[in-house]
Coordinates of C-alpha atoms in Angstrom, one line a residue:
X1 CA 42.2 105.7 89.3
X2 CA 45.0 103.3 88.7
X3 CA 45.5 100.1 90.7
X4 CA 48.5 101.7 92.5
X5 CA 46.4 104.7 93.5
X6 CA 43.7 102.4 94.7
X7 CA 46.2 100.5 96.8
X8 CA 47.6 103.8 98.2
X9 CA 44.1 105.0 99.1
X10 CA 43.2 101.7 100.8
X11 CA 46.3 101.8 103.0
X12 CA 45.6 105.4 103.8
X13 CA 42.0 104.6 104.8
X14 CA 43.0 102.0 107.4
X15 CA 46.1 103.8 108.7
X16 CA 44.1 105.6 111.5
X17 CA 43.2 102.2 113.0
X18 CA 46.9 101.1 113.4
X19 CA 47.1 102.6 116.9
X20 CA 46.9 100.7 120.1
X21 CA 45.1 102.1 123.1
X22 CA 46.7 101.3 126.5
X23 CA 43.4 101.3 128.3
X24 CA 41.7 99.0 125.9
X25 CA 44.6 96.6 125.8
X26 CA 44.7 96.5 129.6
X27 CA 40.9 95.8 129.7
X28 CA 41.3 93.1 127.2
X29 CA 44.0 91.4 129.3
X30 CA 41.7 91.6 132.3
X31 CA 38.6 90.3 130.6
X32 CA 40.6 87.4 129.0
X33 CA 43.2 86.3 131.6
X34 CA 41.0 86.6 134.7
X35 CA 38.2 84.4 133.4
X36 CA 40.8 81.9 132.1
X37 CA 42.6 81.6 135.4
X38 CA 39.3 81.4 137.3
X39 CA 38.1 78.6 135.0
X40 CA 41.4 76.7 135.3
X41 CA 41.2 77.2 139.1
X42 CA 37.7 75.9 139.3
X43 CA 38.6 73.0 137.1
X44 CA 41.4 72.0 139.5
X45 CA 39.6 72.8 142.7
X46 CA 36.4 70.9 141.8
X47 CA 38.2 67.8 140.2
X48 CA 37.7 65.7 143.3
X49 CA 34.1 66.8 143.6
X50 CA 33.3 65.9 140.0
X51 CA 35.7 65.4 137.1
X52 CA 32.8 66.2 134.8
X53 CA 32.7 69.8 136.2
X54 CA 36.4 70.0 135.5
X55 CA 35.9 68.9 131.9
X56 CA 33.2 71.6 131.5
X57 CA 35.5 74.2 133.0
X58 CA 38.3 73.1 130.6
X59 CA 36.0 73.2 127.5
X60 CA 34.9 76.8 128.4
X61 CA 38.4 77.8 129.2
X62 CA 39.6 76.7 125.7
X63 CA 37.7 79.7 124.3
X64 CA 39.7 82.0 126.6
X65 CA 42.9 80.3 125.5
X66 CA 42.1 81.2 121.9
X67 CA 41.4 84.8 123.0
X68 CA 44.7 84.8 124.9
X69 CA 46.5 83.6 121.8
X70 CA 45.1 86.6 119.8
X71 CA 46.7 88.9 122.4
X72 CA 49.9 86.9 122.0
X73 CA 49.5 87.3 118.2
X74 CA 49.0 91.0 118.4
X75 CA 52.1 91.3 120.6
X76 CA 54.2 89.5 117.9
X77 CA 53.1 92.2 115.4
X78 CA 53.9 95.0 117.9
X79 CA 50.3 96.1 117.8
X80 CA 48.9 95.4 121.2
X81 CA 51.0 98.0 123.0
X82 CA 53.0 101.0 121.6
X83 CA 56.0 99.9 123.7
X84 CA 58.1 97.2 122.1
X85 CA 59.4 95.8 125.4
X86 CA 55.9 95.6 126.8
X87 CA 54.7 93.7 123.7
X88 CA 57.6 91.3 124.3
X89 CA 56.8 90.9 128.0
X90 CA 53.1 90.2 127.5
X91 CA 53.9 88.2 124.4
X92 CA 56.2 85.8 126.3
X93 CA 53.7 85.4 129.2
X94 CA 50.8 84.7 126.9
X95 CA 53.1 82.5 124.9
X96 CA 53.7 80.2 127.9
X97 CA 50.0 80.2 128.6
X98 CA 49.2 79.1 125.0
X99 CA 52.3 76.9 124.6
X100 CA 53.8 79.2 121.8
X101 CA 57.5 80.4 121.9
X102 CA 57.3 84.1 121.3
X103 CA 60.4 84.7 119.1
X104 CA 59.9 81.6 117.0
X105 CA 56.3 82.3 116.2
X106 CA 56.9 86.0 115.6
X107 CA 59.6 85.2 113.0
X108 CA 57.6 82.6 111.2
X109 CA 54.3 84.6 111.3
X110 CA 56.0 87.7 109.9
X111 CA 57.3 85.5 107.0
X112 CA 53.7 84.2 106.5
X113 CA 52.5 87.8 106.2
X114 CA 55.3 88.8 103.8
X115 CA 54.7 85.8 101.5
X116 CA 51.0 84.8 102.0
X117 CA 49.4 83.7 98.6
X118 CA 52.8 83.7 96.9
X119 CA 53.2 80.4 95.2
X120 CA 57.0 80.7 95.1
X121 CA 57.4 81.5 98.8
X122 CA 55.5 78.8 100.6
X123 CA 56.8 76.6 103.4
X124 CA 57.1 78.9 106.5
X125 CA 54.2 79.7 108.8
X126 CA 51.6 78.3 106.5
X127 CA 49.5 75.2 105.8
X128 CA 51.0 72.7 103.3
X129 CA 49.3 73.3 100.0
X130 CA 50.0 71.7 96.6
X131 CA 49.0 73.0 93.2
X132 CA 47.5 70.5 90.7
X133 CA 50.7 70.6 88.7
X134 CA 52.8 69.8 91.8
X135 CA 50.5 67.0 92.8
X136 CA 50.6 65.6 89.3
X137 CA 54.4 65.4 89.4
X138 CA 54.6 64.1 93.0
X139 CA 55.5 60.5 93.8
X140 CA 53.0 58.1 95.3
X141 CA 54.6 58.5 98.7
X142 CA 54.4 62.3 98.5
X143 CA 50.8 62.1 97.4
X144 CA 50.0 59.8 100.3
X145 CA 51.6 62.1 102.8
X146 CA 49.8 65.1 101.3
X147 CA 46.4 63.4 101.3
X148 CA 47.0 62.3 104.8
X149 CA 48.0 65.8 105.9
X150 CA 44.9 67.4 104.3
X151 CA 42.5 64.9 105.9
X152 CA 40.4 66.5 108.6
X153 CA 41.2 63.8 111.1
X154 CA 45.0 64.4 110.7
X155 CA 44.8 68.2 110.3
X156 CA 42.4 68.9 113.2
X157 CA 42.8 65.7 115.2
X158 CA 46.5 64.9 115.2
X159 CA 47.7 68.3 114.1
X160 CA 47.0 70.1 117.4
X161 CA 49.0 67.5 119.3
X162 CA 51.9 67.9 116.9
X163 CA 51.7 71.7 117.2
X164 CA 51.8 71.7 121.0
X165 CA 54.2 68.8 121.6
X166 CA 56.5 68.9 118.7
X167 CA 56.7 72.0 116.4
X168 CA 56.3 74.5 119.2
X169 CA 59.2 72.8 121.1
X170 CA 61.7 72.7 118.2
X171 CA 63.8 75.4 116.6
X172 CA 64.5 75.9 112.9
X173 CA 68.0 75.0 111.8
X174 CA 68.8 78.6 111.0
X175 CA 67.2 80.0 114.1
X176 CA 69.4 82.6 115.9
X177 CA 70.5 82.2 119.5
X178 CA 67.9 84.5 120.9
X179 CA 65.1 82.6 119.2
X180 CA 66.6 79.2 120.3
X181 CA 66.9 80.3 123.9
X182 CA 63.4 81.7 123.9
X183 CA 62.0 78.4 122.7
X184 CA 63.9 76.6 125.5
X185 CA 62.8 79.0 128.2
X186 CA 59.1 78.8 127.0
X187 CA 59.2 75.0 127.1
X188 CA 60.9 75.0 130.5
X189 CA 58.3 77.5 131.9
X190 CA 55.5 75.3 130.5
X191 CA 57.0 72.1 132.0
X192 CA 57.4 73.8 135.4
X193 CA 53.8 75.0 135.3
X194 CA 52.5 71.6 134.5
X195 CA 54.6 69.8 137.1
X196 CA 53.5 72.3 139.8
X197 CA 49.9 71.7 138.9
X198 CA 50.4 68.0 138.9
X199 CA 52.0 68.1 142.4
X200 CA 49.3 70.3 143.8
X201 CA 46.2 68.7 142.3
X202 CA 47.3 65.4 140.7
X203 CA 48.4 64.5 137.2
X204 CA 44.8 63.4 136.3
X205 CA 43.4 66.9 137.1
X206 CA 46.3 68.5 135.2
X207 CA 45.7 66.3 132.1
X208 CA 42.0 67.1 132.1
X209 CA 42.2 70.9 132.8
X210 CA 45.3 71.8 130.8
X211 CA 45.1 68.9 128.3
X212 CA 41.5 69.5 127.2
X213 CA 41.6 73.3 127.2
X214 CA 44.9 73.4 125.2
X215 CA 43.8 70.7 122.8
X216 CA 40.5 72.3 121.9
X217 CA 42.1 75.7 121.6
X218 CA 44.7 74.3 119.2
X219 CA 41.9 72.7 117.1
X220 CA 40.1 76.0 116.9
X221 CA 43.3 77.9 116.1
X222 CA 44.2 75.6 113.2
X223 CA 40.6 75.8 112.0
X224 CA 40.6 79.6 112.0
X225 CA 44.0 79.7 110.2
X226 CA 42.9 77.1 107.6
X227 CA 39.5 78.6 106.9
X228 CA 40.7 82.1 106.4
X229 CA 43.0 81.2 103.5
X230 CA 41.3 78.2 102.0
X231 CA 38.2 79.2 100.0
X232 CA 37.3 78.4 96.4
X233 CA 38.5 81.6 94.7
X234 CA 41.3 82.5 97.0
X235 CA 44.2 84.6 95.5
X236 CA 47.5 82.9 94.7
X237 CA 50.1 84.1 92.3
X238 CA 53.7 83.4 91.4
X239 CA 56.4 85.9 92.5
X240 CA 56.4 88.0 89.4
X241 CA 52.6 88.6 89.5
X242 CA 52.2 88.6 93.3
X243 CA 50.8 91.7 95.0
X244 CA 50.8 92.3 98.8
X245 CA 47.5 94.2 98.9
X246 CA 45.7 91.7 96.6
X247 CA 47.1 88.9 98.7
X248 CA 45.6 90.5 101.8
X249 CA 42.1 91.4 100.5
X250 CA 41.7 88.6 98.0
X251 CA 43.7 85.8 99.6
X252 CA 42.2 86.3 103.1
X253 CA 38.5 85.9 103.9
X254 CA 36.1 87.8 106.1
X255 CA 34.8 85.1 108.5
X256 CA 31.5 86.4 109.7
X257 CA 30.9 84.8 113.1
X258 CA 28.2 85.1 115.7
X259 CA 29.1 87.9 118.2
X260 CA 30.1 85.5 121.0
X261 CA 32.5 83.6 118.7
X262 CA 33.8 86.8 117.2
X263 CA 34.6 88.0 120.7
X264 CA 36.2 84.7 121.7
X265 CA 38.3 84.7 118.5
X266 CA 39.4 88.3 119.0
X267 CA 38.0 89.6 115.7
X268 CA 40.4 87.5 113.8
X269 CA 37.6 86.8 111.3
X270 CA 38.4 90.2 109.9
X271 CA 41.5 88.5 108.5
X272 CA 41.6 90.5 105.3
X273 CA 41.9 93.7 107.4
X274 CA 44.6 92.1 109.5
X275 CA 46.7 91.0 106.5
X276 CA 46.4 94.4 104.9
X277 CA 47.5 96.2 108.0
X278 CA 49.0 93.9 110.7
X279 CA 49.7 96.8 113.1
X280 CA 45.9 97.2 113.7
X281 CA 45.2 95.8 117.1
X282 CA 42.5 93.1 117.2
X283 CA 40.0 95.4 118.9
X284 CA 40.1 97.9 116.0
X285 CA 39.7 95.4 113.1
X286 CA 35.9 95.5 113.1
X287 CA 35.7 99.3 112.9
X288 CA 38.4 99.4 110.2
X289 CA 36.3 96.9 108.2
X290 CA 33.0 98.8 108.7
X291 CA 34.5 102.2 107.8
X292 CA 36.4 101.1 104.7
X293 CA 33.9 100.2 102.0
X294 CA 36.3 98.4 99.6
X295 CA 37.1 95.9 102.4
X296 CA 33.5 95.0 102.7
X297 CA 33.5 93.5 99.2
X298 CA 36.0 90.7 100.0
X299 CA 35.0 87.0 100.2
X300 CA 32.6 86.5 103.1
X301 CA 32.4 83.1 104.8
X302 CA 29.8 82.3 107.4
X303 CA 29.9 79.6 110.1
X304 CA 27.7 77.4 107.9
X305 CA 29.5 77.9 104.6
X306 CA 33.0 77.6 106.1
X307 CA 32.7 73.8 106.3
X308 CA 32.6 73.7 102.5
X309 CA 36.3 74.6 102.6
X310 CA 37.1 71.1 104.0
X311 CA 36.6 69.8 100.5
X312 CA 39.3 71.9 98.9
X313 CA 42.6 70.1 98.6
X314 CA 44.5 71.4 95.6
X315 CA 45.0 74.8 94.1
X316 CA 44.4 74.9 90.3
X317 CA 46.7 77.7 89.3
X318 CA 45.5 77.7 85.7
X319 CA 41.9 78.4 86.7
X320 CA 42.9 80.3 89.9
X321 CA 40.7 78.3 92.4
X322 CA 40.8 75.5 94.9
X323 CA 39.5 72.1 93.8
X324 CA 38.7 68.8 95.4
X325 CA 40.5 65.5 94.8
X326 CA 37.4 64.3 92.9
X327 CA 37.6 67.3 90.6
X328 CA 41.3 66.8 90.1
X329 CA 40.6 63.1 89.1
X330 CA 38.0 64.3 86.6
X331 CA 40.3 66.9 85.1
X332 CA 43.1 64.3 84.9
X333 CA 40.9 61.8 83.2
X334 CA 39.6 64.3 80.7
X335 CA 43.2 65.4 80.0
X336 CA 44.3 61.8 79.4
X337 CA 41.4 61.3 76.9
X338 CA 42.4 64.5 75.1
X339 CA 39.3 66.4 76.1
X340 CA 41.3 69.3 77.6

């Protein structure tokens, strides 16, 4: 069987799962949004009894914010409901809850799917990644910025704040009117919600309940996005050699999580399945993986081994693998001494 035939068979195998079920989607909305709102309500209501209780409620709520984001994410792909307008409605509501403007993120994320692992099409909807060649040619200032960006404290500490307060509030220069207005409306709705909560319960309670839950959720979101595309032998190719299916199943990992974390993260650990067929709703991803043997042979990352990916900083295109800055320095030194 040729590669093209294998690709056709793989797409055919997952096609039956690319159908949303109204009942399942409604149940997921209920078992996600109801606990989230109850936890936020408890956090606000019990703040004057004990701020510690509010903090605990906010920490637990952050998991449900992540799960709400997965619903938002499915809506941007048109996979949560069959009806386009219903996807847009729920997507905009969950977008306000999670601080993401629906139209902006939908456009950028669809670009990410269309160009994931393509070395010539980076820059929209992805994490900044340099190849060893690019890093070698970069100025000292560019290297400093890149090393800072890839440092865990910046990426997972400052990054969530930048995402919530800056990038989600701004439009791209070429954004169309509909997208611009949607970003403004989402920000306005978010501000109104926070002001109302502050007036009703006090700004301290608002900062603890909304601030902590949103910040932790953003940290987890960035982590999930990072970890599923950054592993040692991840697939990357230039435009002429890039292949969509290979990018999906070899450039995205299977993040094998404990059942509770899998539920909280809306099965997004089956990222290879999602990239292969974005119209599969999150609640069908596991079954699609289990019933499609070729998909079970992708790179599997566990909770323990996922932390190894923090070491990977540069992509070595010649050897087709991620390397650390230390490995880059060793390669550079060997090259200078004429050993390579």
